[in-house]
Amino acid sequence: MSLDITNDTAAAEALIKEVLDAYPEKSAKRRSKHLSVAKPTEEDGVTGCGVKSNIKSIPGVMTIRGCAYAGSKGVVWGPVKDMVHISHGPVGCGHYSWSQRRNYFNGTVGIDSFVTMQVTSDFQERDIVFGGDKNLDAMIDELDVMFPLAKGISIQSECPIGLIGDDIEAVAKKKHKETGKTIVPVRCEGFRGVSQSLGHHIANDAIRDWVFEKGVPEFETGPYDVNLIADYNIGGDAWPSHKLLEEMGLRVIGMWSGDATLSEMARAPKAKLNLIHCYRSMNYICRHMEEKYGIKWVEYNFFGPTQIAASLRKIAAQFDETIQANAEKVIAKYEGLVADVVAKYKPRLDGKTVMLYVGGLRPRHVTNAYEDLGMKIVGTGYEFGHNDDYQRTGHYVKEGTLIYDDVTGYELEKFIEKIRPDLVGSGIKEKYATQKMGVPFRQMHSWDYSGPYHGYDGFAIFARDMDMAINSPVWSKFKAPWKAA
Amino acid sequence: MPQSAEKTKDHVTLFQEPEYKEMFADKKAQFEGRPSDEAVAAQSEYTKTWEYREKNFARTKAVINPAKACQPLGAVFAAAGFEETMPYVHGSQGCVAYFRSHLARHFKEAVPCVSDSMTEDAAVFGGLNNLVDGLQNSYTLYKPKMIAVSTTCMAEVIGDDLSAFISTAKEKESVPADFAVPFAHTPSFVGSHTTGYDNMVKGIFNYFWDREKGEVKRGAVTSKINIIPGFDGYAVANNRELKRYMDEMGVEYTLISDVSDVYDTPSDGTYRMYDGGTKLDDVRAAINAKATIALQKYCSDKTLEYVETKGQPTASFHYPMGVSATDALLMKLSELSGKPITESIEKERGRLVDAITDSQAYLHGKKVAVFGDPDFVYGMVSFLLEMGCEPTHCLATNGGKEWEAAMTELLASSPFGAGCKAYAGKDLWHMRSLLFTEPTDLLIGSSYGKYLEKDTGIPLIRLTFPIFDRHHHHRFPTMGYQGALRVLVEILDRIFEITDDASDISFDLTR
């Protein structure tokens, strides 16, 4: 809570009323539960976000959400680099998600790494009629011939699989027996649940059932072994994070799942502590590891110096004094860089307002990184957050912040038009409409093809990118000079 | 410390810093459990062999890096090309998120489209309620003149009946009874995005010609010609180029699904959810046009068949690119309209021929692999043959037997096509084997070809949808004589770059 800011509650409430008026009555009533203004609570320093979340989107309103398949293949499993991920069903899902999430990895594509490939069973009408199990079986054999160095295969179910009654689990068991490789069936059909979120959960459960349950490998453990959980290495995010953890003396024995290998997934239960970045997408497996293997887990936030320092201390507190002293050294080591970045960019960004609309973590996690640069969050919301995410958001946002859950295209456009923030951070679907209005924009799922944004190394890039978006000379050219002002 | 505020390194260079390289090496050695470098190198080499190619072509079930998308993407694209139309997809919502992202990444434009968000309960009970609510919500919120409905595979597998559902929705007053709600069933397990395009255009014709006011009979023939551009990533510029020719010749026309203003809106402070597009009244009147011309046959087969049932003549092309294909299109337009091809257009033609003449020495005998949608590959290959290039591998994942036969005939028509084979239904992992075993000088395709370029070292020229990693190519035409000139220059630029890069002694100033 580095800045003392409150937003204009009354104005935000009026705005909510205005957008709700545009809906048919029934839908207005449903949407009203997802829109709110942050208010102080009894708990000191915490703001209430008071919205319903993780419930079905209303038909026809242009939700920005995706599906369970996107949550599993696109988020959790897709980045595991030495496995082939089959998009099981028709060709589209794998096509649109092909290479779009920029989960960086080291490896040779098509030989020992398969992240940037689109492998699909390409369902035809006959598969719908006769079922796809037989072809899936044969397909796995063919993949073994094509990619003998792949360590395993995941089967990412698309909508039809669950509707036509295929038994992909039986195929997985059979092929595991035949090939000896890890085969993971995932029931992430797109119609399941209300967003990507259930896909994360199902994908987590698949790790539990089809990786852990098949045996945890022998591994020589150390006192400082940690897993870096739920960093998908977008633009290389997990690497500066990895570097910081090692600099403070911890040993990262597994990255989940950015730049991950199956070995790193399988040995995770041998760690001393799980460090989780994206709580939304992987809290399930952390809870499981806590229950079954007694591994504690700690949420951390590596966006911006305030949160990085707090997180390093929080993580260090789980270990001995050596690690705690190291954490202080790491923080001190980067003080110069932080000061330089803030000195360079804060004067250009101070007081600028930001509206966010992202997935399940960043709508809160990036807040302090903006504040570190003097910027102010005036609205935020999640595509697929749950109640516990909104609770956590209360620790980040200020009174009067507009809160919108599962925002619709209409609402977001109106909010942006009326609030006219200095920057909007959201996704590709929102980018161009926003920019046409003359409002600067950064994609905050993909870092707009930039990154990394995590860690101190990432903070410099984050600051640079926000500055270039907001202070681009192009914004002054929108109005033709012959048009009256 | 690798990072600084002054010279900020992002992912392009940051990870080449020693701190990171060391970290990667440690991680690999201690934790990753990857195969040995020797095993990776051996497998890498093996994938370049004829033996691997044979195994690769023996695949019948696994599809690896296919160059095709699914039906509703094409349906959404087609629907977007009509006046104030909201594309609406009945089924799972994730699909719509994907279509919107996919088109936005190519066109760098907002792509409005709604889903009716069917979930488990709809899977059990059907999606009628979703459609009833969805139509009402999108009509009320987004105030379109038309809502064009297509389907995801979920809705298709459970067998939702759009015609009946839309009627019910109108009875329930989701939208006014006379509000245009054309539809197309677009199962993603049949065909590809080009099929979806066809189905949606046909669905829209069918609405205005058979459903809106019952069956419409063809009346007095007007002087107009209908043109269906087909699924084209360059439609923004190609449609405008085509209109320029027709305006100059005085040909009267209706472009059926014209996205040129929809996916190319200005930045002036206003977001236009709708802009341009084919006027709905023009679609109504299109039944009386002289003829309907499809620029991409495989995007319009069913639509043309339907148009013919109304007694209207049709003609089709394969993505007209290059001299002869443009000649043929213009002559067809001239023949149908009775308007001569103007002198200035003839001069443009002459300039294109002039340019090819000037550069033919650099093009002659260049071996080229081409992949993309069937019509694009056909059009591209016919232009390459005109330039004296030697197409070598032509691949369309969504091409069928008919396409393969048409390609074989085209290739047989020129001595430059002698060494070339057309591959229908194959994917880009097949193409990888082709390029390793029978290398070409150039590869032409979409951005997905960049992985082939990286693996094989064969330079990629991006000339078809989707282009994600180069900006604004789609704002310049590839069709017509001007378009052909631009394609020629792109190919030449690449050839000259390769020549310069390879030259030492002959690093010549003039080429």
XYZ file of N, CA and C in Angstrom, chain A residues 99-102 104 234-235 427-429 431-432 442-453 461 464-465, chain B residues 10-12 101 104-106 108 468-469 471:
114
model
N 1.020 -22.083 -30.453
C 2.121 -21.121 -30.252
C 1.670 -19.744 -29.800
N 0.468 -19.625 -29.270
C -0.006 -18.275 -28.981
C 0.324 -17.814 -27.566
N 0.841 -18.702 -26.710
C 0.993 -18.237 -25.332
C 2.437 -17.904 -24.961
N 3.316 -18.109 -25.885
C 4.727 -17.724 -25.688
C 5.313 -18.284 -24.390
N 8.066 -19.822 -23.102
C 9.409 -20.081 -23.618
C 10.007 -21.349 -23.007
N 5.873 -16.994 -19.676
C 5.442 -16.171 -20.796
C 6.482 -15.079 -21.023
N 7.014 -15.061 -22.224
C 8.101 -14.119 -22.504
C 9.327 -14.386 -21.648
N -6.484 -8.011 -22.998
C -6.036 -8.996 -23.982
C -6.182 -8.550 -25.426
N -5.808 -9.448 -26.326
C -5.819 -9.134 -27.767
C -7.217 -8.765 -28.257
N -8.244 -9.371 -27.677
C -9.601 -9.098 -28.146
C -10.032 -7.686 -27.757
N -7.733 -5.159 -27.288
C -6.691 -4.189 -27.629
C -7.123 -3.150 -28.667
N -7.640 -3.618 -29.783
C -7.811 -2.688 -30.896
C -8.996 -1.752 -30.700
N -1.856 -2.082 -23.318
C -0.862 -3.167 -23.347
C -1.577 -4.488 -23.106
N -1.236 -5.474 -23.893
C -1.757 -6.812 -23.628
C -1.091 -7.339 -22.367
N -1.914 -7.698 -21.396
C -1.353 -8.145 -20.124
C -1.476 -9.663 -19.915
N -1.856 -10.384 -20.980
C -1.733 -11.847 -20.938
C -0.384 -12.241 -21.531
N -0.083 -11.656 -22.665
C 1.094 -12.066 -23.451
C 2.230 -11.054 -23.345
N 2.017 -10.023 -22.497
C 2.961 -8.894 -22.404
C 3.134 -8.219 -23.766
N 2.097 -8.371 -24.611
C 2.154 -7.735 -25.928
C 3.446 -8.118 -26.658
N 3.767 -9.404 -26.584
C 4.931 -9.974 -27.290
C 6.248 -9.466 -26.723
N 6.202 -8.870 -25.538
C 7.423 -8.424 -24.876
C 7.677 -9.356 -23.691
N 8.307 -8.849 -22.661
C 8.588 -9.652 -21.490
C 10.053 -10.034 -21.440
N 10.513 -10.666 -20.358
C 9.709 -11.039 -19.199
C 9.338 -9.819 -18.361
N 8.288 -9.947 -17.555
C 7.899 -8.893 -16.616
C 8.174 -9.303 -15.168
N 11.737 -3.962 -17.944
C 11.040 -4.112 -19.229
C 9.591 -3.638 -19.094
N 9.559 0.111 -19.091
C 9.827 0.591 -20.452
C 8.572 0.478 -21.319
N 7.910 -0.679 -21.220
C 6.751 -0.942 -22.082
C 5.565 -0.037 -21.752
N 15.199 -7.098 -23.310
C 14.026 -7.959 -23.145
C 14.355 -9.368 -23.639
N 13.316 -10.164 -23.846
C 13.547 -11.584 -24.154
C 14.435 -11.839 -25.366
N 14.527 -10.858 -26.235
C 15.319 -11.077 -27.445
C 16.797 -11.272 -27.095
N -9.606 -13.862 -31.262
C -8.165 -13.653 -31.102
C -7.432 -13.902 -32.419
N -8.086 -11.182 -34.893
C -7.499 -9.923 -34.404
C -5.979 -9.932 -34.569
N -5.370 -11.073 -34.347
C -3.908 -11.142 -34.463
C -3.458 -10.931 -35.894
N -4.281 -11.323 -36.842
C -3.919 -11.131 -38.246
C -4.227 -9.711 -38.718
N -5.085 -7.073 -36.906
C -4.801 -6.008 -35.941
C -6.024 -5.099 -35.799
N 0.862 -13.411 -38.549
C 0.853 -12.869 -37.188
C 2.126 -12.085 -36.880
N 3.199 -12.445 -37.538
C 4.499 -11.937 -37.112
C 5.095 -10.907 -38.060
N 3.656 -7.114 -39.845
C 2.505 -6.217 -39.731
C 2.085 -5.658 -41.097
